[in-house]
Coordinates of C-alpha atoms and ligand atoms in Angstrom, one line a residue:
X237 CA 21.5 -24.5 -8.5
X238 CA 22.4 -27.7 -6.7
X239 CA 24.8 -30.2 -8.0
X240 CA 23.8 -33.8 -9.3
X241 CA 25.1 -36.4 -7.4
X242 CA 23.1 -39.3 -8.4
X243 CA 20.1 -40.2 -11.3
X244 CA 17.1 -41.8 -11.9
X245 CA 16.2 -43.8 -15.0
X246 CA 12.8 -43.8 -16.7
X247 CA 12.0 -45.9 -19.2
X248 CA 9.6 -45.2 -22.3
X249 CA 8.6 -47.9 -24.7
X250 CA 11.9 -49.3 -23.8
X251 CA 14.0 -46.6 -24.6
X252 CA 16.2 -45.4 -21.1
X253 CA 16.6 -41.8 -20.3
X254 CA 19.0 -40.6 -17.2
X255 CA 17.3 -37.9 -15.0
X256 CA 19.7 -36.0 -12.7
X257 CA 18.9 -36.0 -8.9
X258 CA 19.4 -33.2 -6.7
X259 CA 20.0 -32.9 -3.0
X260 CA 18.3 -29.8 -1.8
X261 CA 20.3 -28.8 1.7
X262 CA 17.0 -30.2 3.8
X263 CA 13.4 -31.6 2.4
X264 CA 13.4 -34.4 -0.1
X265 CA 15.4 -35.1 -3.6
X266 CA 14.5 -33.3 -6.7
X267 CA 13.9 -35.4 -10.1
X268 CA 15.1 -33.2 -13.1
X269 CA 12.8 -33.9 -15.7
X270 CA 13.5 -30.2 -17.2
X271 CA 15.1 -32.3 -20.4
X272 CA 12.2 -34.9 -20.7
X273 CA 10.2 -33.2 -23.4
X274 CA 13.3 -32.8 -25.5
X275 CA 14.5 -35.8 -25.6
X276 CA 11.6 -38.3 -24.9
X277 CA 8.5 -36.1 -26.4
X278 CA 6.5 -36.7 -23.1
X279 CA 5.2 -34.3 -20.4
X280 CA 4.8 -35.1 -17.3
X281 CA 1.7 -34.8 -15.2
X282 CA 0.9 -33.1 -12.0
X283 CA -1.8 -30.6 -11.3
X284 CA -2.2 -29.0 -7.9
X285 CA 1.7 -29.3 -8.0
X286 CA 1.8 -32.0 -5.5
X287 CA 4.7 -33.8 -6.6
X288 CA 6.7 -30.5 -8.1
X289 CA 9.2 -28.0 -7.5
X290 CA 8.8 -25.3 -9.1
X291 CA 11.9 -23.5 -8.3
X292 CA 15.0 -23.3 -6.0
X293 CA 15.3 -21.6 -3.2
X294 CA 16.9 -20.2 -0.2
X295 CA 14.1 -18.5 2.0
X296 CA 11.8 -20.4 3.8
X297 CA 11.6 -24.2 4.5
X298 CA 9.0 -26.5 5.6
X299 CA 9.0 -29.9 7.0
X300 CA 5.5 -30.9 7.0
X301 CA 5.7 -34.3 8.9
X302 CA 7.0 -32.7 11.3
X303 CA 5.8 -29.2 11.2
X304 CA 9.0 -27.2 11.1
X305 CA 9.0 -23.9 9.3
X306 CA 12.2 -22.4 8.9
X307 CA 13.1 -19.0 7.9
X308 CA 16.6 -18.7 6.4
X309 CA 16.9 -21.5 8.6
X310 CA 15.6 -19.9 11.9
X311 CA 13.0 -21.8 13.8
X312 CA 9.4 -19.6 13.2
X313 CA 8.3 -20.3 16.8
X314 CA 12.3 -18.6 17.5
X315 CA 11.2 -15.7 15.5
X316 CA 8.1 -14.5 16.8
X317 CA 9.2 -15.4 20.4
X318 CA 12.3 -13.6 20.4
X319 CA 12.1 -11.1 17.4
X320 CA 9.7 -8.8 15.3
X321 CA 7.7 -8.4 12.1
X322 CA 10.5 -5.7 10.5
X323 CA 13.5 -8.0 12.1
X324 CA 11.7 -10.6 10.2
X325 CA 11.3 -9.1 7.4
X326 CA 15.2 -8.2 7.3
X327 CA 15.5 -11.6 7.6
X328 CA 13.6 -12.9 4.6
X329 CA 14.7 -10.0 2.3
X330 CA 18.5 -10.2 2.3
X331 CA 19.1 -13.4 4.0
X332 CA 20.7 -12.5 7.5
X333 CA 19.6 -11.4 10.7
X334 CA 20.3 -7.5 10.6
X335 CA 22.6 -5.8 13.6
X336 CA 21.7 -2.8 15.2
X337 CA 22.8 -0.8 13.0
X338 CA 21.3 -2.3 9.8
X339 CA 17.8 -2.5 11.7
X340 CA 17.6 0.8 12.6
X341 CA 18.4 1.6 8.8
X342 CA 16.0 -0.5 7.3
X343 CA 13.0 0.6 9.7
X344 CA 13.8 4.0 9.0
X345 CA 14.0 3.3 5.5
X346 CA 10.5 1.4 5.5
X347 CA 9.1 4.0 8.4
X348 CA 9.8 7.1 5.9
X349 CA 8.2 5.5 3.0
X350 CA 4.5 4.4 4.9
X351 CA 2.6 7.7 3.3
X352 CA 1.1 7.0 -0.1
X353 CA 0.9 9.9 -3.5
X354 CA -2.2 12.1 -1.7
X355 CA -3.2 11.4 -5.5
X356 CA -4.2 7.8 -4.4
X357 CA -7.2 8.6 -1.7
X358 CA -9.1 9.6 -4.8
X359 CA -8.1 5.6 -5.9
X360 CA -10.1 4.6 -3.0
X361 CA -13.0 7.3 -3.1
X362 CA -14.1 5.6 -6.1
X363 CA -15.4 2.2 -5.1
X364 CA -18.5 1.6 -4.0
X365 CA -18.6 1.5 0.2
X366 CA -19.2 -1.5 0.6
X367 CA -16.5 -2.8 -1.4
X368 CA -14.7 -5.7 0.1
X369 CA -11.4 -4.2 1.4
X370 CA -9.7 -6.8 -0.4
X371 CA -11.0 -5.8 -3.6
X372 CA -9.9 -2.4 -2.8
X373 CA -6.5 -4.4 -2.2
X374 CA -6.1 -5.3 -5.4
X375 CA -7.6 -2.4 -7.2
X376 CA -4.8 -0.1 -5.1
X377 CA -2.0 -2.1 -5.2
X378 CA -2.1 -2.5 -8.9
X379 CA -2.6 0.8 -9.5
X380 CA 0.7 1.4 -7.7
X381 CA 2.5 0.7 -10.7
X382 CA 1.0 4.0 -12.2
X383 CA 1.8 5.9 -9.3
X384 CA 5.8 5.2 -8.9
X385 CA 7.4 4.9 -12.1
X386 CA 10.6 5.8 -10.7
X387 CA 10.4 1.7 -9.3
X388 CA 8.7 -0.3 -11.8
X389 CA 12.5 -1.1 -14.4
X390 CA 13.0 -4.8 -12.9
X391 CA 16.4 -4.3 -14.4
X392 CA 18.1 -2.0 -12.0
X393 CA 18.3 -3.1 -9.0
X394 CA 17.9 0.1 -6.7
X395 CA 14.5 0.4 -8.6
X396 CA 13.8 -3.0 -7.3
X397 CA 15.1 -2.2 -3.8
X398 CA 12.6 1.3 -4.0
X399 CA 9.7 -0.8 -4.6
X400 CA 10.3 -3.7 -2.2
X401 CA 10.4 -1.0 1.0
X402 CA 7.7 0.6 -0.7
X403 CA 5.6 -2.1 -0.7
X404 CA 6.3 -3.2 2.5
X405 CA 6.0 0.0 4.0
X406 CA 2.5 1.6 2.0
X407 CA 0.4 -1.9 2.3
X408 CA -0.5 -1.5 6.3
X409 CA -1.8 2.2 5.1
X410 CA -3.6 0.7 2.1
X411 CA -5.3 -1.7 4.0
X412 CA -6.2 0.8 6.6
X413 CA -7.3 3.1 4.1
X414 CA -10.1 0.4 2.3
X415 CA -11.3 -0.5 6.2
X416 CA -11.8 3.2 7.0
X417 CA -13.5 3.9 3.7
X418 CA -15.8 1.3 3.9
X419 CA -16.6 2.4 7.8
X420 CA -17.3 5.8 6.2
X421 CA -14.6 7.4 8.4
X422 CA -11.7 9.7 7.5
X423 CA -8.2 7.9 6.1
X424 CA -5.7 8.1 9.5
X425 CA -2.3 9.0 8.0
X426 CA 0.8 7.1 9.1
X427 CA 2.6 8.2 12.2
X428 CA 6.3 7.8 12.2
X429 CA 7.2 7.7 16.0
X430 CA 5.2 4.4 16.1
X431 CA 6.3 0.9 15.0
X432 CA 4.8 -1.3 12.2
X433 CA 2.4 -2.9 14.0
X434 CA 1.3 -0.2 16.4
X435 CA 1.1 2.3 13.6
X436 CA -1.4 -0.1 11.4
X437 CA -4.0 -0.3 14.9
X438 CA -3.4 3.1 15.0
X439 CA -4.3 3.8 11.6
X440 CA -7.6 1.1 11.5
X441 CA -8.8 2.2 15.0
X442 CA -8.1 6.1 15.6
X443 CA -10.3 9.0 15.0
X444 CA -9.6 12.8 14.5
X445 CA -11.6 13.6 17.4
X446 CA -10.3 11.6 19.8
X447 CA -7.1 10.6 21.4
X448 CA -6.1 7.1 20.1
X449 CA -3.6 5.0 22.5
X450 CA -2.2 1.7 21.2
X451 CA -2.2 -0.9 23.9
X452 CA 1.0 -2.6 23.8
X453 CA 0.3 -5.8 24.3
X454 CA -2.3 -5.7 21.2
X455 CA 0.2 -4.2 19.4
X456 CA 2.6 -7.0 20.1
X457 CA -0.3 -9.6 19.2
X458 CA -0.7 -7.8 16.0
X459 CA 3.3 -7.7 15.2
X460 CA 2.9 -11.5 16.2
X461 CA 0.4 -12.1 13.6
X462 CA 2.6 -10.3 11.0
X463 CA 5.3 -12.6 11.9
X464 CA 3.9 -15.7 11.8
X465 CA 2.0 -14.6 8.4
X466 CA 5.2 -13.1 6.9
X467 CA 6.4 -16.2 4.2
X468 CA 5.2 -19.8 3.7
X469 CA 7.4 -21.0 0.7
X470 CA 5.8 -22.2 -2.7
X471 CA 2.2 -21.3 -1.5
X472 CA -0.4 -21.0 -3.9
X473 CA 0.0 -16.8 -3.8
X474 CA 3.7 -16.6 -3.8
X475 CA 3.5 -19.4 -6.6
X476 CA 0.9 -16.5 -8.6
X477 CA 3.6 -14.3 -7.6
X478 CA 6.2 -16.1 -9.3
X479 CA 4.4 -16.9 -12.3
X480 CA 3.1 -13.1 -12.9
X481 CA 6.8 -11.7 -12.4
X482 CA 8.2 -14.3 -14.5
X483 CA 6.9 -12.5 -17.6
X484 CA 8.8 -9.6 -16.3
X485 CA 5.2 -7.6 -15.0
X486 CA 6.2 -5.0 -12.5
X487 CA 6.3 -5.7 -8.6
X488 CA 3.1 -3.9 -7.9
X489 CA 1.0 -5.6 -10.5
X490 CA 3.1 -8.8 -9.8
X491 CA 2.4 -8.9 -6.0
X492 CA -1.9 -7.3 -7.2
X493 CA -1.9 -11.1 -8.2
X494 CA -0.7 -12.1 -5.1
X495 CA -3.2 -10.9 -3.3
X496 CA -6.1 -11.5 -5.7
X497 CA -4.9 -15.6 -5.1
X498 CA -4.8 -14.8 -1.3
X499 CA -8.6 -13.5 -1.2
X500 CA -9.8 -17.6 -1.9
X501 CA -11.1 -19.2 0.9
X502 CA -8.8 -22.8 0.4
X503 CA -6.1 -19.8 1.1
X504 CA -5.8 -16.8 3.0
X505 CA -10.0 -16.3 3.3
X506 CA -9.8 -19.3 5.1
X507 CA -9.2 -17.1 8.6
X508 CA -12.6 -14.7 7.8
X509 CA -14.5 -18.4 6.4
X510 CA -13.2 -19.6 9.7
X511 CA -14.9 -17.2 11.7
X512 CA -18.0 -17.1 9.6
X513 CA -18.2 -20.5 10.1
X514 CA -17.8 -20.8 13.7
X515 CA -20.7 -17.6 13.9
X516 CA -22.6 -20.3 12.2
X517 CA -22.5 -23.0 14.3
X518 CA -22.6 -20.6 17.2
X519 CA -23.0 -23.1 20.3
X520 CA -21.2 -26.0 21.5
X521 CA -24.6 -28.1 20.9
X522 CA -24.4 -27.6 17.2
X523 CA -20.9 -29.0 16.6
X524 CA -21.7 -33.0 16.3
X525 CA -24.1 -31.3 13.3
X526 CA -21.2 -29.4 11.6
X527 CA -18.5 -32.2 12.3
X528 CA -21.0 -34.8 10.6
X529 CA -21.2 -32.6 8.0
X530 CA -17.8 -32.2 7.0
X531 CA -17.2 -35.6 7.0
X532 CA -20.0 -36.1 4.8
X533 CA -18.6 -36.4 1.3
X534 CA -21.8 -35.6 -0.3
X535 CA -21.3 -32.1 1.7
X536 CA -19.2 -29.7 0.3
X537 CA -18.6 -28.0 3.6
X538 CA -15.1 -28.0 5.2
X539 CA -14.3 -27.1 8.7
X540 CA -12.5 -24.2 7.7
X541 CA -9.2 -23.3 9.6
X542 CA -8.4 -27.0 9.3
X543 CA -5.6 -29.1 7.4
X544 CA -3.1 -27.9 4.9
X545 CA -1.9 -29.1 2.2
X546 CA 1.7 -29.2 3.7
X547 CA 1.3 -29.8 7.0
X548 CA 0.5 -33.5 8.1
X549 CA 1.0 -33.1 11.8
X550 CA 0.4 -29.8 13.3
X551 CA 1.2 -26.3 11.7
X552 CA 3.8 -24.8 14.1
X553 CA 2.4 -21.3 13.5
X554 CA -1.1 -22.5 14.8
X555 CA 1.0 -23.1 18.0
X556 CA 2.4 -20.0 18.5
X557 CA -1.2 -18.6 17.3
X558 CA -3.0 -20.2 19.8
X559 CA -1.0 -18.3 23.1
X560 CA -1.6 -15.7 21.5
X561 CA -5.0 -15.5 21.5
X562 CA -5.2 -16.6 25.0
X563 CA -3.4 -13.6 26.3
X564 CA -5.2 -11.2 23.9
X565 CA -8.6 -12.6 25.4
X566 CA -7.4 -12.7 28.9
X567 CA -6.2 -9.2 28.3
X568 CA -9.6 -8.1 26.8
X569 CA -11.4 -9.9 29.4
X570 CA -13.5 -12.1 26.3
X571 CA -11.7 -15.6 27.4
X572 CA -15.4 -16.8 27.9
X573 CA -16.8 -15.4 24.8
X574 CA -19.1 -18.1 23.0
X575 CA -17.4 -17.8 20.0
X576 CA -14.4 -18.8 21.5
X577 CA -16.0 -21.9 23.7
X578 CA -17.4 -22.7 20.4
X579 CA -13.4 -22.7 18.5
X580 CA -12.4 -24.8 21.5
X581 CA -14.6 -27.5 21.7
X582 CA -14.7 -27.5 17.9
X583 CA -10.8 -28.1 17.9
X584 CA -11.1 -30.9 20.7
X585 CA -14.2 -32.6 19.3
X586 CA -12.3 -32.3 15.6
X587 CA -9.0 -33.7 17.1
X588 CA -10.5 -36.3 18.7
X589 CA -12.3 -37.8 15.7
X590 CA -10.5 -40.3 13.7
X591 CA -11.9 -38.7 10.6
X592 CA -9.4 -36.0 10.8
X593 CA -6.7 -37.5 13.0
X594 CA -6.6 -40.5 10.0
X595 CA -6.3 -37.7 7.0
X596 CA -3.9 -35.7 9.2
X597 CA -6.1 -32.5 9.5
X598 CA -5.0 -30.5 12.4
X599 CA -5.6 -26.7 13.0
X600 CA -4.1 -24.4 10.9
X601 CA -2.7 -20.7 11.6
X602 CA -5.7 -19.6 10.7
X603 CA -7.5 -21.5 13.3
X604 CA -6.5 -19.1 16.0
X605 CA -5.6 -15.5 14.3
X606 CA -9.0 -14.7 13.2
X607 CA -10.6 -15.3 16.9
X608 CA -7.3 -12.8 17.7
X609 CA -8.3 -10.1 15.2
X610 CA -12.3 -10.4 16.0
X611 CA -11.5 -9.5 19.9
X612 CA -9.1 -6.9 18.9
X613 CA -12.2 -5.1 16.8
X614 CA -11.8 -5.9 13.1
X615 CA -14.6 -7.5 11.3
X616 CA -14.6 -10.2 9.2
X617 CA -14.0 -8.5 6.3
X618 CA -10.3 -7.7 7.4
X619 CA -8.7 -10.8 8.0
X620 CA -7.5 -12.2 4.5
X621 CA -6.2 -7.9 4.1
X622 CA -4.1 -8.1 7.3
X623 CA -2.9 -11.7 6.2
X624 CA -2.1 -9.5 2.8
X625 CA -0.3 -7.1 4.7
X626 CA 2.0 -9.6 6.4
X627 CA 2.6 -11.8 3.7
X628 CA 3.8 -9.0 1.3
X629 CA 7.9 -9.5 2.3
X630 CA 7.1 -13.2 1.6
X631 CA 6.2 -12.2 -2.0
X632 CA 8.8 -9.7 -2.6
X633 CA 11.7 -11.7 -1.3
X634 CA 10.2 -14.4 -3.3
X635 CA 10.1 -12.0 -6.2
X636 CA 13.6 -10.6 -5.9
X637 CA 15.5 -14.2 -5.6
X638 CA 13.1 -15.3 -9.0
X639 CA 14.2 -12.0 -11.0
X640 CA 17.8 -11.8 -9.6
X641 CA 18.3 -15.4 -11.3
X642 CA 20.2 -15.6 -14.8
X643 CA 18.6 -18.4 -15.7
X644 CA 14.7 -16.7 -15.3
X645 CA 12.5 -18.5 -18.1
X646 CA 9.0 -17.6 -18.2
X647 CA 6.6 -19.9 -16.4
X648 CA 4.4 -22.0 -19.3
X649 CA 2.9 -25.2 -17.4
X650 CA 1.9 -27.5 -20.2
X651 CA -1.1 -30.0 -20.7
X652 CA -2.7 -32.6 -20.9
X653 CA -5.5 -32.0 -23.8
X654 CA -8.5 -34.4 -23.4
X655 CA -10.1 -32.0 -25.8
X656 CA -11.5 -32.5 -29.7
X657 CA -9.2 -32.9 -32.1
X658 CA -9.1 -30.5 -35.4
X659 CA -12.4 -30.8 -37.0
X660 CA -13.8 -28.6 -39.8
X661 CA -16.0 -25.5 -39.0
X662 CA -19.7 -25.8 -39.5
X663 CA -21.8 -22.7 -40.4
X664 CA -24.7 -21.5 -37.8
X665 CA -27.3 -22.8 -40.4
X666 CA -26.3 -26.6 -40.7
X667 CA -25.6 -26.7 -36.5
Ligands
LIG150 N1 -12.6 -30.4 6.6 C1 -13.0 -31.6 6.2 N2 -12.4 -32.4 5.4 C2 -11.2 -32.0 4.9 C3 -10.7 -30.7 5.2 C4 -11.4 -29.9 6.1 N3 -11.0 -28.7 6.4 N4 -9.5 -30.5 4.5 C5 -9.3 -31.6 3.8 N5 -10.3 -32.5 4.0 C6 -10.4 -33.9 3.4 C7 -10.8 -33.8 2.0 O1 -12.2 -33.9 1.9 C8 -10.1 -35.0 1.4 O2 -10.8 -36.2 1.8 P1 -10.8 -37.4 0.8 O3 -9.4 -37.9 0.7 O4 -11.7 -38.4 1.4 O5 -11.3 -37.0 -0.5 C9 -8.8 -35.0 2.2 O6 -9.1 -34.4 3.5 C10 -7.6 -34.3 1.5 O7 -8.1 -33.0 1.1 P2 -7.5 -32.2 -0.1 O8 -8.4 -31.1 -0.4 O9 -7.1 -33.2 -1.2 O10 -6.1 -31.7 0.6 P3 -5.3 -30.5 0.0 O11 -3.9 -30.7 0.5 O12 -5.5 -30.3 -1.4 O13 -6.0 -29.2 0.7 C11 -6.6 -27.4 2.1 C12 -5.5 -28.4 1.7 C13 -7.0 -26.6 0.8 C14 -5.9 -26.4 3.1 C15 -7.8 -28.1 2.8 O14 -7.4 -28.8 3.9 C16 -8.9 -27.1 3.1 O15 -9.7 -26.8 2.2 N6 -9.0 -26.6 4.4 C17 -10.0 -25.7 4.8 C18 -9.6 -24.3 4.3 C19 -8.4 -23.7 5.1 O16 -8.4 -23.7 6.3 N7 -7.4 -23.2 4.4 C20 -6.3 -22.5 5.0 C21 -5.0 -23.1 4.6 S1 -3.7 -22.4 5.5 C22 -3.3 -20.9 4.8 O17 -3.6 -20.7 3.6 C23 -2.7 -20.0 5.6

């Protein structure tokens, strides 16, 4: 925890309390108001968290003004240009870029755990087909917990370690596994000769019968998407995270939460809502209609894949998003797919409006990775899963810092009641 090097003073019916300041290492000071209920009998107010840390941190920073995201300090657009998912992940789990020799141990370690108990395929084999993968998501991944007992004591820390490669290594299968169910073809095992992101297309696009070859530079497109996915700070997931694991739940029901948060549109549906959406409008002609309509505030429609709630510039993984997909679609030959003239004309006309340059909504990640995934072959339907799959190091290195702390209290936002106050009961007959 930081030290306090200067205060604040709040005054309450004239009464003066002190509240210590902190000066996090980058990003803005921190009022301590962790005292204020104690001493002054007063909560304080805030929902949607926009004005509130909730905890301290070493992982990942962001510097929305002037959209920086920083992984234990390294630029993102550093990482996914010069590094890869697993690197990455390395990175965000014990703090350090790994050398050679620690990489190699750690993607064998995460490589040798990628099967899952043959027990589970029955897991899946009940849903109904037509189950939303991420549903099955949830379902799976919570039910982890009653697969491997030998990593669910949050007190020892190799059982922590166990389940932290474990769930890095068995989500890409999982989500695999719900695609081909629902596809009504057989579960493709893990191949260990094959890295991360290779072995996941692998696993969502091959069939017994035929030979399946990954195309490398889909495969680097898809590790890209990991990367750029793989942690976002106090996001609304990571923050469910948190909050679940702070009761001391086990890691697999903790991070099941994650992902159930994830599956909201405002979140990580946004990248299937964002295709969906620009299905809808379909041609260029329709945009005016569907820009007029999101600036209509008797209109609940958003243009989806737009703004965050961090980010008042430019999200710097849309960047790195966006050359993405123009190589994937030059590669796959689609780069004058409508869809696609439709995304681009959407951004320009959206950028150009002072509707959205005046509330500082700019493209988000999401923008771009979803017009990736569609032109690699995955439907809608998979997005917000693969966007599970990448953000699971996020959660767990999240997790791990929370639990590792001595000080770990158990998350209990309170409120402010507008409710009745205590009234007698009346019986049905005199209601
Ligand atoms: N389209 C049109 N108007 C928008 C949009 C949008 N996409 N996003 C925000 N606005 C408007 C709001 O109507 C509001 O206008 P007002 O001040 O006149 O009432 C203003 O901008 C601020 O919006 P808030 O909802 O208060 O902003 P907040 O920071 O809470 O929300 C969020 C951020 C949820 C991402 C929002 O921009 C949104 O819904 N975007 C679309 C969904 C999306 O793409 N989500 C992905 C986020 S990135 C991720 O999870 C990886």
């Amino acid at each position: 925890m930081a030290e306090s090097t200067k205060s604040a003073k709040l005054t309450i019916d004239g009464k003066e309390y002190d509240l210590p300041i902190y000066s996090p290492t980058a990003g803005p000071d921190v009022l301590d108001i962790r005292k204020l209920y104690a001493q002054a009998g007063v909560f304080t107010y805030d929902p949607g968290f926009t004005s509130t840390a909730s905890c301290d941190s070493t992982i990942t920073f962001i510097d929305g003004g002037a959209g920086e995201l920083l992984h234990r300090g390294y630029p993102i657009d550093q990482l996914a240009g010069k590094s890869h998912y697993l690197e990455v992940c390395y990175l965000l789990l014990y703090g350090e870029l790994p050398s050679p020799a620690q990489l190699e141990d750690f993607e064998s370690r995460v490589t040798n755990h990628t099967m899952l108990h043959e027990q589970m395929m029955n897991f899946f084999r009940g849903f109904r087909r037509d189950a939303h993968p991420m549903a099955v998501m949830v379902g799976v991944v919570g039910a982890m917990s009653a697969f491997y007992h030998d990593s669910t004591d949050i007190t020892d820390p190799w059982q922590r370690e166990v389940a932290s490669i474990r769930l890095i290594a068995k989500m890409p299968t999982i989500a695999a596994n719900a695609y081909k169910y629902t596809i009504g073809q057989p579960f493709i095992y893990p191949r260990n000769d094959l890295d991360y992101a290779s072995n996941f297309l692998r696993m969502c696009f091959a069939v017994p019968a035929e030979d399946y070859q990954v195309n490398p530079i889909l495969s680097r497109a898809m590790d890209r998407i990991f990367t750029l996915h793989a942690d976002h700070e106090q996001n609304a997931s990571t923050s469910t995270v948190r909050l679940a694991s702070s009761s001391g739940a086990n890691p697999f029901a903790c991070i099941a939460a994650g992902i159930a948060c994830l599956w909201g549109p405002a979140h990580g549906g946004a990248n299937q809502a964002c295709l969906e959406m620009l299905n809808e409008i379909g041609t260029v002609d329709r945009i005016p209609e569907f820009i007029a309509r999101a600036k209509d505030k008797d209109d609940p429609f958003r243009l989806m894949g737009f703004g965050h709630r961090v980010y008042k510039n430019f999200d710097p993984r849309a960047k790195v998003m966006k050359e993405s997909a123009d190589e994937v679609l030059e590669l796959l030959g689609v780069d004058n797919n409508p869809i696609l003239q439709v995304a681009k004309e959407l951004e320009a006309a959206a950028l150009a409006d002072p509707y959205f340059a005046d509330k500082k909504l700019f493209p988000n990640v999401d923008f771009y990775s979803g017009i990736i995934l569609e032109a690699m072959g995955f439907p809608t339907s998979m997005f917000t899963p693969i966007f599970a799959v990448a953000r699971t190091v996020g959660w767990i290195s999240q997790w791990k810092e929370q639990i590792s702390d001595p000080q770990l209290k158990i998350g209990r936002p309170r409120q402010l009641y507008l409710g009745e106050t205590a009234r007698d009961y009346s019986d049905i007959e005199n209601r």
